[in-house]
Amino acid sequence: MTKTVAFFGLGHMGAPMSYNLVKAGFQVKGYDPIRALLDSAGSRGVEACATPHQAVVGADFIVSMLPHSAAVESLYIDEEKLLDLVAPNTLVIDCSTISATSAKRLLATARDKGVHAIEAPVSGGVAGAAAGTLSFMCGGDGNDVERAREILRHMGINIFHAGPAGSGQTAKICNNMLLAIHMIGTAEALQLGVDNGLDPKVLTEIISKSSGANWSLQTYNPYPGVMENVPASNQYAGGFMVKLMCKDLGLAQHAATDSKSYTPLGSLARNLYGIHNLAGSGELDFSSIQQLFQLK
């Protein structure tokens, strides 16, 4: 029998993830408060639902890709109270990037209500969501994570069980903090080279074969015109928005405070992205941090 997935959040990441589930043969019932996103998903095979409650009726799995902790807690616990409606055999998979505290609350509340749930934040960006090559960093019971593979394998190629509730979110913010740091360093180095007369394509090739090689340089180059099919060569449109990177860096700093960890480069990255955001670049891809070094 065809299994049913209720999918919440049909934005830049959620929409292509839901389409991959449709292509895999699942019945996908979607909901998003933004009507245009819901209509767009409907044109791609997602059954558009008028309310969250309508979407979860008969669902074998629930997947959510929401913008922040408050949205997740509102959907499942505080406002829509979906955990009160979910059948015991339904598995909740929250792919949002939220605080570890919120993830722990979600999984604990689900457990108290007899519902199975895991956290599964992702890495790989919009391109990875479209290609079905995301990495999932799961937290929760090991048996639930194994069951989730039935769904996750159609949206990604790497599925990690990081540990108990909150572990997936911790892994995600560690990854994104490092991503922000090496994107800033890459942009700074490329700009230094250009300001001193180097061709950014030539400099990229040199560093790619040298000790400074990294993902931001080789896969997601921030300098316009160096690499095709990345946001930098499309006026920084699409991709992972600056305002979302600011959110993730804020989560990293909160985690550092809670654990009494020292993350000076993470703190600096948050401030630099914050300045870039305040300058009006919040909707641009995070590689647009390159522009911060071009201001003269």
C-alpha positions in Angstrom: 0.0 0.0 0.0 1.1 3.6 -0.7 2.2 5.3 2.5 1.2 8.8 3.3 3.5 11.7 4.4 2.2 14.9 5.9 4.7 17.6 5.0 4.9 21.0 6.8 6.9 23.9 5.4 7.1 24.1 1.6 9.7 26.9 1.2 13.2 26.8 -0.4 14.1 23.5 1.3 10.8 21.9 2.1 9.3 22.1 -1.4 12.0 20.1 -3.3 12.2 17.6 -0.4 8.5 17.0 -0.7 8.7 16.6 -4.5 11.3 13.9 -4.1 8.9 12.0 -1.8 6.2 12.4 -4.5 8.6 11.0 -7.1 9.4 8.1 -4.8 5.8 7.1 -4.8 4.5 8.4 -1.5 1.2 10.2 -1.1 2.3 13.6 0.2 -0.2 15.9 1.9 1.3 19.4 2.3 0.6 22.5 4.3 2.2 25.9 4.4 0.6 29.1 5.7 1.9 31.0 2.6 -0.7 30.3 -0.1 1.6 30.8 -3.1 4.0 28.1 -1.8 1.1 25.7 -1.2 -0.3 26.3 -4.7 3.1 25.7 -6.2 3.6 22.5 -4.4 0.1 21.4 -5.5 1.2 21.8 -9.1 4.0 19.3 -8.4 2.0 16.5 -7.1 1.6 17.5 -3.4 -1.9 17.3 -2.1 -2.6 20.8 -0.8 -4.3 20.9 2.6 -6.3 23.8 4.0 -5.2 23.2 7.6 -2.4 21.3 9.5 -5.1 19.1 11.0 -6.3 18.0 7.6 -2.7 17.1 6.5 -2.1 14.6 9.4 -5.2 12.5 8.9 -4.1 9.0 8.0 -0.4 10.0 7.8 2.2 7.3 8.3 5.0 9.9 8.6 5.0 13.6 9.4 7.9 15.7 8.1 8.4 19.3 9.0 10.9 21.9 7.7 10.1 25.1 9.6 12.1 28.3 10.1 12.7 28.4 13.8 12.0 26.9 17.2 8.8 28.8 17.9 7.2 27.6 14.7 8.0 23.9 15.6 6.7 24.2 19.1 3.6 26.0 17.9 2.8 23.4 15.3 3.2 20.3 17.5 2.6 21.5 21.1 1.4 25.0 21.8 -1.0 26.2 19.1 -2.0 23.5 16.6 -1.2 20.7 19.1 -0.6 18.2 16.4 0.9 15.7 18.9 -2.6 15.4 20.3 -3.9 14.2 17.0 -1.2 12.0 15.7 -1.9 8.2 15.6 0.5 6.1 17.8 2.0 4.4 14.7 2.9 7.7 13.0 6.5 8.8 13.1 7.3 12.5 13.4 10.5 13.7 11.7 11.4 17.3 12.3 14.0 18.5 9.8 14.0 22.1 11.0 17.1 23.7 12.5 16.1 24.7 16.0 17.6 24.9 19.4 18.6 21.6 21.1 16.3 22.7 24.0 13.3 22.9 21.6 14.2 19.5 20.0 14.4 17.9 23.4 11.0 19.4 24.3 9.4 18.1 21.1 10.7 14.6 21.6 9.9 14.5 25.3 6.3 15.7 24.7 5.8 13.2 21.9 7.1 10.4 24.1 4.7 11.4 26.9 1.8 11.3 24.4 2.9 7.9 23.1 4.1 9.3 19.8 7.4 8.4 18.1 9.5 11.4 17.0 13.0 12.3 16.0 14.9 15.4 15.0 16.7 15.3 11.7 18.2 18.7 10.7 19.8 18.8 7.3 22.9 20.0 5.5 23.3 20.4 1.7 21.4 23.5 0.9 18.7 24.0 -1.8 20.7 22.3 -4.4 21.1 19.2 -2.2 17.3 19.3 -1.4 16.5 19.3 -5.1 19.0 16.6 -6.0 18.1 14.4 -3.0 21.6 14.4 -1.7 21.1 16.0 1.7 22.8 14.9 4.9 20.5 14.2 7.9 21.8 14.6 11.5 19.3 12.6 13.6 18.7 12.7 17.3 16.4 10.4 19.2 15.7 6.7 19.7 17.8 4.5 17.5 14.8 2.4 16.4 12.9 5.5 15.4 15.9 6.7 13.4 16.1 3.3 11.6 12.4 3.5 10.7 12.9 7.1 9.4 15.4 5.8 6.8 12.4 4.7 4.7 11.6 8.4 4.2 15.0 10.1 4.6 16.8 7.9 1.9 14.6 9.5 -0.8 15.7 13.0 0.3 19.3 12.5 1.1 22.3 10.2 0.9 23.9 10.5 4.3 21.8 9.6 7.4 23.7 9.9 10.7 22.4 9.0 14.2 24.2 11.6 16.3 22.7 10.4 19.6 19.7 11.1 21.9 17.4 14.1 21.6 19.2 17.3 21.0 22.2 15.7 19.5 21.2 16.2 15.9 20.7 20.0 16.5 24.1 20.2 18.2 25.8 18.5 15.2 24.0 20.9 12.8 25.0 24.1 14.6 28.6 22.9 14.9 28.6 22.2 11.1 27.1 25.6 10.2 29.4 27.5 12.5 32.3 26.0 10.7 30.7 26.6 7.3 30.3 30.3 8.1 33.9 30.6 9.3 35.4 29.0 6.2 33.0 30.9 3.9 34.2 34.2 5.4 37.8 33.2 5.2 37.4 32.1 1.6 35.7 35.4 0.7 38.4 37.4 2.5 41.2 35.5 0.7 39.7 35.8 -2.7 39.1 39.6 -2.3 42.7 40.1 -1.1 43.9 38.4 -4.3 41.6 40.4 -6.6 42.6 43.6 -4.9 46.2 42.8 -5.7 45.5 42.0 -9.3 44.8 38.3 -9.4 42.1 36.7 -11.5 39.7 35.0 -9.0 39.4 32.0 -11.2 43.2 31.5 -11.2 43.4 32.1 -7.5 40.6 29.6 -6.9 42.4 27.0 -8.9 45.7 27.6 -7.1 44.1 27.4 -3.6 42.0 24.3 -4.6 45.3 22.4 -5.1 46.9 23.8 -2.0 46.5 23.7 1.7 43.7 26.3 1.8 41.3 24.1 -0.2 37.8 23.9 1.3 34.1 23.3 0.4 33.2 27.0 0.2 36.0 27.5 -2.4 35.6 24.4 -4.4 31.9 23.7 -4.4 30.1 27.0 -3.5 32.6 29.7 -4.6 31.5 33.1 -3.3 33.2 35.2 -6.0 30.8 36.1 -8.9 31.7 34.5 -12.2 34.2 32.0 -10.9 31.8 29.0 -10.8 28.6 28.3 -12.7 25.3 27.2 -11.0 26.1 28.8 -7.6 24.3 31.8 -6.1 27.4 34.0 -6.5 26.9 33.8 -10.3 23.2 34.6 -10.0 23.4 37.8 -8.0 23.4 35.7 -4.8 19.8 34.6 -5.4 18.4 31.4 -3.9 20.5 29.1 -1.6 20.8 29.5 2.1 19.8 33.0 3.2 22.0 35.3 5.3 19.2 35.7 7.9 19.1 32.0 8.4 22.8 31.8 8.8 22.5 34.5 11.5 19.9 32.4 13.2 22.1 29.3 13.2 25.1 31.2 14.4 23.0 32.6 17.2 22.0 29.0 18.2 25.7 28.1 18.2 26.5 30.9 20.6 23.6 30.0 22.9 24.9 26.4 23.0 28.4 27.7 23.7 27.1 29.7 26.6 25.2 26.7 28.0 28.2 24.4 27.8 30.7 27.1 28.9 32.6 26.6 25.6 34.7 29.2 23.9 34.1 29.9 20.2 35.8 33.2 19.3 35.7 32.6 15.6 32.1 31.5 15.8 31.3 34.7 17.7 33.1 36.8 15.1 31.3 35.0 12.3 28.0 35.8 13.9 28.9 39.5 14.2 30.1 39.7 10.5 26.9 38.0 9.2 24.9 40.2 11.5 26.4 43.3 10.0 25.8 42.0 6.5 22.2 41.2 7.5 21.6 44.7 8.9 23.0 46.2 5.7 20.0 44.7 3.9 21.4 41.4 2.7 19.2 39.1 4.7 17.4 37.5 1.7 20.6 36.9 -0.2 22.6 33.6 -0.1 25.1 33.4 2.7 28.0 33.4 0.2 27.2 37.1 -0.4 29.4 37.8 2.6 31.9 38.4 -0.3 30.2 41.8 -0.7 31.3 42.8 2.8 34.9 42.8 1.7 34.2 44.7 -1.5 33.0 47.9 0.2 35.5 50.6 -0.2 
